[in-house]
Amino acid sequence: MITGTFRQRGLVCTDHVVEVPLDHERPDGPRIEVYAREVVTAAKADADLPRLLFLQGGPGGKAVRPASKSGFVGRALDEYRVVLLDQRGTGRSTPVNRRTLARVGGPAEQAAYLAHFRADAIVRDAEVLRREINGGRPWTTLGQSYGGFITMAYLSLAPEGLRRSFVTGGLPTLTGTADEVYRLTFDRTLEKNEEYFARHPGDRDLCARIAGHLRTHDVRMPTGERLSPRRFQGLGLGLGTRSGFDTLHFLLEEAFVEGPDGPELSDTFLAGVHDATSLAARPLYALFQELIYAQGRATDWAAERVYRGRPEFDLDGGAPFAFTGETYYPFDFDEDPALVPLRETAHLLAAKDDWPRLYDLDRLARNEVPVYAAIYHDDMFVPREFSLETARAVRGLRPWITNEYEHDGLKEGTAVLDHLLGMAEEDGV
């Protein structure tokens, strides 16, 4: 149902909320709300434009909130009404966090509840929304990063709902395990470390000094929580984006100040580290980071296991300092106040070994929906090796392989979406 419409700098925005089953296999069971904002330019507000559903990255992030006709959303608005879905558990959809989960019950009840928050459920939610606002007609999807994972699940579960699909940096492995993915992403993260420290050679010694200081001092961030060496190491998440190198360097520039007893880490630095590493605004990102790869087996903290087998990242083994990337570990649920209440729940989810399959390989091999996918050759988050394998496995998928962009290429402007729309135009789709 429509809950409100407003105008904003040349845009007309309509808010939609639909009620869906928590478990789509049990339509008479508990229900949750799913929210989406539909955006169209004021000049085309009365036009019968097709709809494009944007599936954002994550997992666990809410949809973008455009304030004007700019960037990739602005480009899409040239041709579409754009539907921005807050995937279940995020944004204005029924939220998932330490406070709301406390109402569900204890860790076992929370784990059972969260088992219904993966890509397959998001697809079913999207289908309810499509029938509600698109008259049951197929629509186009644009999946960024994890949104591409959802797209593959959509093509597997409900291809009748799709007219065509675009994917940017998000072709997942269809059969690989979290361990197999992380072996490659750790390799790519090391490559990004080498690129970063080649650009800023003095930062490697500085990072080693910071890590050493954190080992020998009880350093508290402005929020009161302790900053550990492992949490500091996680700042490498940004190395996989175009602006991440500069953002990290500027943060490190102000790491130390002179205190009454000698060098101390500055509040400016500590506040920046907190903002970059806190999961308060998106706890599902940590809870589901490796569960998105789980099909028929437990992940059992795959990232921690792979990390322990990589001496290049060992903070105590004498190796040159290296940042880690898009991975979360048991220690995060011991240190981040937003995650600590979910520690036991996270361990139960990591041990769950009966996850259903997300992708129908036979259906994907017979796919009839046109798909256009940007594969970033140097992507730190989604390994190109698996993306290329998936591109070959999905009938009708046309890949564009490029090293001009990082994982966030879609957000840099309009060039990536322009290229994909151009590919579809070439095909007359």
Coordinates of C-alpha atoms in Angstrom, one line a residue:
M1 CA 0.0 0.0 0.0
I2 CA 1.1 3.6 -0.5
T3 CA 2.0 5.4 2.7
G4 CA 3.0 8.8 1.3
T5 CA 4.1 10.8 -1.7
F6 CA 6.3 13.9 -1.7
R7 CA 8.3 16.0 -4.1
Q8 CA 12.0 16.7 -3.8
R9 CA 14.3 18.7 -6.1
G10 CA 12.6 17.6 -9.3
L11 CA 11.7 14.1 -8.1
V12 CA 8.4 12.6 -7.1
C13 CA 8.8 10.0 -4.4
T14 CA 6.1 7.5 -3.4
D15 CA 6.6 5.2 -0.4
H16 CA 5.2 1.7 -0.5
V17 CA 4.9 -0.8 2.4
V18 CA 3.8 -4.4 1.9
E19 CA 3.2 -7.1 4.5
V20 CA 4.9 -10.4 3.7
P21 CA 5.3 -13.7 5.5
L22 CA 8.4 -14.1 7.6
D23 CA 8.6 -17.6 6.0
H24 CA 7.1 -17.6 2.5
E25 CA 6.6 -21.4 2.9
R26 CA 4.3 -20.6 5.8
P27 CA 2.0 -17.8 4.5
D28 CA -0.2 -18.1 7.6
G29 CA 2.7 -17.7 10.0
P30 CA 4.3 -14.5 11.4
R31 CA 4.5 -11.5 9.1
I32 CA 6.9 -8.6 8.6
E33 CA 6.8 -5.4 6.6
V34 CA 8.9 -4.6 3.6
Y35 CA 9.3 -1.0 2.5
A36 CA 10.3 0.5 -0.9
R37 CA 10.5 4.0 -2.3
E38 CA 9.5 4.6 -5.9
V39 CA 11.1 7.6 -7.6
V40 CA 10.3 9.3 -10.9
T41 CA 11.3 12.7 -12.3
A42 CA 8.6 15.3 -11.8
A43 CA 8.6 15.9 -15.6
K44 CA 7.6 12.2 -16.2
A45 CA 5.4 11.7 -13.1
D46 CA 2.3 11.0 -15.2
A47 CA 4.1 8.9 -17.8
D48 CA 3.6 5.1 -18.1
L49 CA 7.3 4.3 -17.6
P50 CA 8.5 0.8 -17.0
R51 CA 9.9 0.1 -13.5
L52 CA 13.4 -0.8 -12.5
L53 CA 14.0 -2.5 -9.1
F54 CA 17.4 -1.5 -7.6
L55 CA 18.9 -4.3 -5.5
Q56 CA 21.6 -2.7 -3.3
G57 CA 24.7 -4.3 -2.0
G58 CA 25.3 -5.7 1.4
P59 CA 24.0 -7.9 2.8
G60 CA 22.3 -5.8 5.4
G61 CA 22.3 -2.3 3.8
K62 CA 19.3 -0.2 3.1
A63 CA 18.5 1.2 -0.3
V64 CA 20.0 4.5 -1.5
R65 CA 18.1 7.7 -0.8
P66 CA 18.5 10.0 -3.8
A67 CA 18.0 13.7 -3.1
S68 CA 18.1 14.8 -6.7
K69 CA 18.4 13.5 -10.3
S70 CA 22.1 12.6 -10.2
G71 CA 24.5 9.6 -10.4
F72 CA 23.4 6.2 -11.6
V73 CA 19.9 6.6 -10.2
G74 CA 19.5 9.8 -12.2
R75 CA 20.6 8.0 -15.3
A76 CA 18.1 5.2 -14.7
L77 CA 15.4 7.8 -14.2
D78 CA 15.8 8.8 -17.9
E79 CA 14.0 5.6 -18.8
Y80 CA 12.4 4.2 -15.7
R81 CA 10.5 4.6 -12.5
V82 CA 13.1 3.4 -10.0
V83 CA 12.0 1.3 -7.1
L84 CA 14.4 1.4 -4.1
L85 CA 13.8 -1.7 -1.9
D86 CA 14.9 -1.8 1.7
Q87 CA 15.7 -5.5 1.8
R88 CA 14.0 -7.3 4.7
G89 CA 15.7 -6.4 8.0
T90 CA 17.1 -3.1 6.8
G91 CA 16.0 0.6 6.7
R92 CA 12.3 1.1 7.0
S93 CA 11.5 -2.5 6.5
T94 CA 10.9 -4.4 9.8
P95 CA 14.4 -3.9 11.1
V96 CA 16.9 -6.4 12.5
N97 CA 19.2 -5.3 15.3
R98 CA 20.1 -6.2 18.9
R99 CA 17.0 -4.4 20.2
T100 CA 14.4 -5.8 17.8
L101 CA 15.9 -9.3 18.0
A102 CA 15.6 -9.3 21.8
R103 CA 11.9 -9.3 21.3
V104 CA 12.1 -12.5 19.2
G105 CA 13.5 -14.6 22.1
G106 CA 16.8 -16.1 23.0
P107 CA 19.7 -17.1 20.7
A108 CA 17.9 -20.2 19.3
E109 CA 14.7 -18.2 18.4
Q110 CA 16.8 -15.4 16.9
A111 CA 18.8 -17.8 14.7
A112 CA 15.6 -19.5 13.5
Y113 CA 14.1 -16.0 12.7
L114 CA 17.2 -14.9 10.9
A115 CA 17.3 -18.0 8.8
H116 CA 14.6 -16.3 6.7
F117 CA 16.6 -13.3 5.7
R118 CA 18.7 -14.5 2.8
A119 CA 18.4 -13.9 -1.0
D120 CA 15.6 -16.4 -1.6
A121 CA 13.3 -14.6 0.9
I122 CA 14.3 -11.2 -0.6
V123 CA 13.2 -12.4 -4.0
R124 CA 9.9 -13.6 -2.7
D125 CA 9.4 -10.2 -1.1
A126 CA 10.2 -8.5 -4.4
E127 CA 7.6 -10.6 -6.1
V128 CA 4.9 -9.5 -3.6
L129 CA 6.0 -5.9 -4.2
R130 CA 5.9 -6.4 -8.0
R131 CA 2.4 -7.7 -8.0
E132 CA 1.3 -4.8 -5.7
I133 CA 2.8 -1.9 -7.6
N134 CA 3.6 -3.2 -11.1
G135 CA 0.3 -4.9 -11.9
G136 CA 2.0 -8.2 -12.1
R137 CA 4.0 -7.1 -15.2
P138 CA 7.7 -8.1 -15.3
W139 CA 10.2 -5.4 -14.4
T140 CA 13.9 -4.8 -14.8
T141 CA 16.4 -5.2 -12.0
L142 CA 19.7 -3.6 -11.3
G143 CA 21.8 -5.5 -8.8
Q144 CA 24.9 -4.0 -7.3
S145 CA 27.3 -6.4 -5.5
Y146 CA 25.1 -8.5 -3.2
G147 CA 22.2 -7.3 -5.4
G148 CA 23.7 -9.5 -8.1
F149 CA 23.6 -12.5 -5.8
I150 CA 19.9 -11.7 -5.3
T151 CA 19.5 -11.4 -9.1
M152 CA 20.9 -14.9 -9.6
A153 CA 18.4 -16.2 -7.0
Y154 CA 15.6 -14.3 -8.8
L155 CA 16.5 -15.9 -12.1
S156 CA 16.4 -19.3 -10.3
L157 CA 13.1 -18.8 -8.3
A158 CA 10.9 -16.4 -10.2
P159 CA 12.3 -15.5 -13.7
E160 CA 8.7 -14.8 -14.9
G161 CA 9.0 -11.6 -12.8
L162 CA 11.9 -10.2 -14.8
R163 CA 12.0 -8.4 -18.2
R164 CA 15.8 -8.0 -18.1
S165 CA 18.5 -7.7 -15.5
F166 CA 21.7 -5.7 -15.0
V167 CA 24.4 -6.7 -12.5
T168 CA 27.4 -4.6 -11.4
G169 CA 30.2 -6.4 -9.5
G170 CA 27.9 -9.1 -8.2
L171 CA 28.1 -12.4 -10.1
P172 CA 28.5 -14.9 -7.2
T173 CA 29.8 -18.5 -7.2
L174 CA 26.8 -20.8 -7.8
T175 CA 28.3 -23.8 -6.1
G176 CA 31.5 -22.7 -4.2
T177 CA 31.9 -22.5 -0.5
A178 CA 32.7 -19.5 1.7
D179 CA 36.2 -21.0 2.2
E180 CA 36.8 -21.1 -1.5
V181 CA 35.6 -17.5 -1.9
Y182 CA 37.7 -16.2 0.9
R183 CA 40.9 -17.9 -0.4
L184 CA 40.6 -15.7 -3.4
T185 CA 39.4 -12.5 -1.7
F186 CA 42.3 -12.8 0.8
D187 CA 44.7 -13.0 -2.2
R188 CA 43.0 -10.0 -3.8
T189 CA 43.2 -8.1 -0.5
L190 CA 47.0 -8.7 -0.3
E191 CA 47.3 -7.2 -3.8
K192 CA 45.3 -4.1 -2.7
N193 CA 47.6 -3.8 0.3
E194 CA 50.7 -3.8 -1.9
E195 CA 49.1 -1.2 -4.2
Y196 CA 48.2 1.0 -1.2
F197 CA 51.6 0.8 0.5
A198 CA 53.4 1.4 -2.8
R199 CA 51.4 4.6 -3.0
H200 CA 51.9 5.5 0.7
P201 CA 55.1 3.7 1.7
G202 CA 55.4 5.4 5.1
D203 CA 52.0 4.1 6.1
R204 CA 53.2 0.5 6.5
D205 CA 55.5 1.3 9.4
L206 CA 52.9 3.7 10.8
C207 CA 50.3 0.9 10.8
A208 CA 52.7 -1.5 12.5
R209 CA 53.3 1.2 15.1
I210 CA 49.6 1.6 15.7
A211 CA 49.0 -2.2 16.0
G212 CA 51.9 -2.4 18.4
H213 CA 50.5 0.5 20.5
L214 CA 47.1 -1.3 20.6
R215 CA 48.7 -4.5 21.8
T216 CA 50.4 -2.8 24.8
H217 CA 47.7 -0.1 25.7
D218 CA 44.1 -0.3 26.6
V219 CA 42.9 2.2 24.0
R220 CA 39.2 3.3 24.1
M221 CA 37.3 4.9 21.3
P222 CA 35.1 7.9 22.1
T223 CA 32.2 5.5 22.5
G224 CA 34.0 3.7 25.3
E225 CA 34.7 0.4 23.5
R226 CA 38.2 -0.9 23.2
L227 CA 40.1 -0.7 19.9
S228 CA 42.0 -4.0 19.4
P229 CA 44.7 -4.7 16.8
R230 CA 42.3 -7.0 14.9
R231 CA 39.6 -4.4 14.6
F232 CA 42.1 -1.8 13.4
Q233 CA 43.3 -4.3 10.8
G234 CA 39.8 -4.4 9.4
L235 CA 40.1 -0.9 8.1
G236 CA 41.2 -2.5 4.8
L237 CA 37.5 -2.9 3.8
G238 CA 37.9 0.4 2.0
L239 CA 40.8 -0.7 -0.2
G240 CA 38.3 -2.3 -2.5
T241 CA 36.7 1.0 -3.5
R242 CA 38.0 3.9 -5.7
S243 CA 38.2 6.5 -2.9
G244 CA 39.3 4.0 -0.2
F245 CA 43.0 4.6 -0.5
D246 CA 42.8 8.3 0.1
T247 CA 40.2 8.0 2.9
L248 CA 42.4 5.5 4.7
H249 CA 45.6 7.6 4.2
F250 CA 44.0 10.8 5.5
L251 CA 42.7 9.0 8.6
L252 CA 46.2 7.6 9.3
E253 CA 47.8 11.0 8.9
E254 CA 46.2 12.1 12.2
A255 CA 46.8 8.9 14.1
F256 CA 49.1 10.1 16.9
V257 CA 49.3 13.1 19.1
E258 CA 51.6 13.9 22.0
G259 CA 49.9 13.2 25.4
P260 CA 51.1 13.9 28.9
D261 CA 52.9 10.5 28.9
G262 CA 54.0 10.4 25.3
P263 CA 52.4 9.5 22.0
E264 CA 48.7 8.6 22.1
L265 CA 46.2 7.8 19.4
S266 CA 44.1 10.9 18.7
D267 CA 40.4 11.2 19.2
T268 CA 40.1 12.3 15.6
F269 CA 41.7 9.0 14.5
L270 CA 39.7 6.9 17.0
A271 CA 36.4 8.4 16.1
G272 CA 37.2 7.8 12.4
V273 CA 38.1 4.1 13.1
H274 CA 34.9 3.7 15.0
D275 CA 32.8 5.2 12.2
A276 CA 34.5 2.9 9.7
T277 CA 34.2 -0.3 11.7
S278 CA 31.1 -0.1 13.8
L279 CA 28.2 -2.3 12.7
A280 CA 25.6 -0.5 14.8
A281 CA 23.8 0.7 11.6
R282 CA 24.0 -2.6 9.7
P283 CA 24.4 -5.7 12.0
L284 CA 23.1 -8.0 9.3
Y285 CA 26.3 -7.2 7.4
A286 CA 28.4 -9.1 10.0
L287 CA 25.8 -11.8 10.7
F288 CA 25.3 -12.7 7.0
Q289 CA 28.7 -12.0 5.4
E290 CA 29.6 -15.6 4.9
L291 CA 26.1 -17.1 5.2
I292 CA 25.3 -15.7 1.7
Y293 CA 27.5 -18.6 0.4
A294 CA 26.0 -21.3 2.6
Q295 CA 24.2 -24.0 0.6
G296 CA 23.7 -27.4 2.3
R297 CA 26.6 -27.0 4.8
A298 CA 27.7 -24.9 7.7
T299 CA 30.1 -22.0 7.1
D300 CA 31.6 -22.6 10.6
W301 CA 33.4 -19.2 10.6
A302 CA 35.1 -19.7 7.3
A303 CA 36.8 -16.3 7.3
E304 CA 38.5 -16.9 10.6
R305 CA 39.7 -20.3 9.5
V306 CA 41.1 -18.9 6.3
Y307 CA 42.7 -16.0 8.1
R308 CA 44.4 -18.3 10.6
G309 CA 46.0 -20.1 7.6
R310 CA 47.4 -16.9 6.1
P311 CA 50.7 -15.8 7.8
E312 CA 50.7 -12.7 5.7
F313 CA 48.0 -11.3 8.0
D314 CA 49.4 -12.5 11.3
L315 CA 49.8 -9.5 13.5
D316 CA 52.2 -11.3 15.9
G317 CA 54.3 -13.3 13.5
G318 CA 56.7 -10.7 12.2
A319 CA 55.1 -10.3 8.7
P320 CA 54.8 -6.8 7.3
F321 CA 51.5 -5.2 8.3
A322 CA 48.5 -6.0 6.1
F323 CA 44.9 -4.9 6.3
T324 CA 42.1 -7.4 6.0
G325 CA 39.1 -6.8 3.7
E326 CA 35.4 -7.7 3.6
T327 CA 35.3 -10.4 6.3
Y328 CA 33.9 -10.7 9.8
Y329 CA 35.0 -12.9 12.6
P330 CA 34.0 -14.2 16.1
F331 CA 36.0 -11.5 17.8
D332 CA 33.7 -8.9 16.2
F333 CA 30.9 -10.3 18.3
D334 CA 33.0 -10.0 21.4
E335 CA 34.0 -6.3 20.8
D336 CA 31.4 -4.4 18.9
P337 CA 28.6 -3.4 21.4
A338 CA 26.1 -3.6 18.5
L339 CA 27.0 -7.2 18.0
V340 CA 27.9 -8.5 21.5
P341 CA 24.2 -9.3 22.4
L342 CA 24.1 -11.4 19.1
R343 CA 27.2 -13.5 19.9
E344 CA 25.4 -16.7 20.6
T345 CA 23.0 -16.2 17.7
A346 CA 26.0 -15.7 15.4
H347 CA 27.6 -18.9 16.5
L348 CA 24.3 -20.9 16.0
L349 CA 24.0 -19.5 12.5
A350 CA 27.6 -20.4 11.7
A351 CA 26.9 -23.9 12.8
K352 CA 23.7 -24.3 10.9
D353 CA 24.2 -27.0 8.2
D354 CA 20.8 -27.3 6.5
W355 CA 20.8 -24.1 4.5
P356 CA 18.7 -24.6 1.3
R357 CA 20.2 -24.1 -2.1
L358 CA 19.9 -20.5 -3.5
Y359 CA 20.5 -21.2 -7.2
D360 CA 18.8 -23.5 -9.6
L361 CA 21.6 -24.6 -12.0
D362 CA 19.3 -26.2 -14.5
R363 CA 17.0 -23.2 -14.7
L364 CA 19.9 -20.8 -15.0
A365 CA 21.3 -22.9 -17.9
R366 CA 18.0 -22.5 -19.7
N367 CA 17.5 -18.9 -18.7
E368 CA 15.6 -16.7 -21.1
V369 CA 15.9 -13.3 -19.3
P370 CA 18.5 -11.0 -20.9
V371 CA 21.3 -10.3 -18.4
Y372 CA 24.1 -7.8 -18.7
A373 CA 26.8 -7.9 -16.1
A374 CA 29.9 -5.8 -15.3
I375 CA 32.7 -7.9 -14.0
Y376 CA 35.5 -5.9 -12.4
H377 CA 38.7 -7.6 -13.1
D378 CA 40.4 -6.4 -9.9
D379 CA 37.4 -6.7 -7.6
M380 CA 38.4 -7.3 -4.0
F381 CA 35.0 -8.4 -2.9
V382 CA 33.6 -10.6 -5.6
P383 CA 36.4 -12.8 -7.2
R384 CA 36.4 -12.5 -11.0
E385 CA 37.3 -16.2 -11.3
F386 CA 33.9 -17.2 -9.9
S387 CA 32.1 -14.4 -11.8
L388 CA 33.4 -15.6 -15.1
E389 CA 32.4 -19.1 -14.2
T390 CA 28.9 -18.0 -13.4
A391 CA 28.7 -15.9 -16.6
R392 CA 29.4 -19.0 -18.6
A393 CA 26.8 -21.0 -16.6
V394 CA 23.9 -18.6 -17.1
R395 CA 22.3 -18.7 -20.6
G396 CA 21.8 -15.3 -22.1
L397 CA 24.2 -13.5 -19.7
R398 CA 26.4 -11.1 -21.5
P399 CA 29.5 -10.0 -19.5
W400 CA 31.5 -6.8 -19.7
I401 CA 34.9 -7.4 -18.2
T402 CA 36.8 -4.2 -17.2
N403 CA 39.7 -3.1 -15.0
E404 CA 38.6 0.6 -15.3
Y405 CA 36.6 0.5 -12.1
E406 CA 36.7 -0.9 -8.6
H407 CA 33.8 -2.6 -6.8
D408 CA 31.9 0.7 -6.4
G409 CA 32.1 1.6 -10.1
L410 CA 28.3 2.0 -10.3
K411 CA 28.4 4.8 -7.8
E412 CA 31.1 6.8 -9.5
G413 CA 28.7 8.4 -11.9
T414 CA 26.7 7.2 -14.9
A415 CA 29.4 5.5 -17.0
V416 CA 28.9 1.9 -15.8
L417 CA 25.1 2.0 -16.2
D418 CA 25.5 3.8 -19.5
H419 CA 27.6 1.0 -20.8
L420 CA 25.3 -1.8 -19.7
L421 CA 22.2 0.0 -21.1
G422 CA 24.1 0.4 -24.3
M423 CA 24.8 -3.3 -24.5
A424 CA 21.1 -4.0 -24.1
E425 CA 20.3 -1.4 -26.8
E426 CA 22.8 -3.1 -29.1
D427 CA 20.9 -6.4 -28.6
G428 CA 17.5 -4.6 -29.2
V429 CA 16.4 -5.6 -25.7

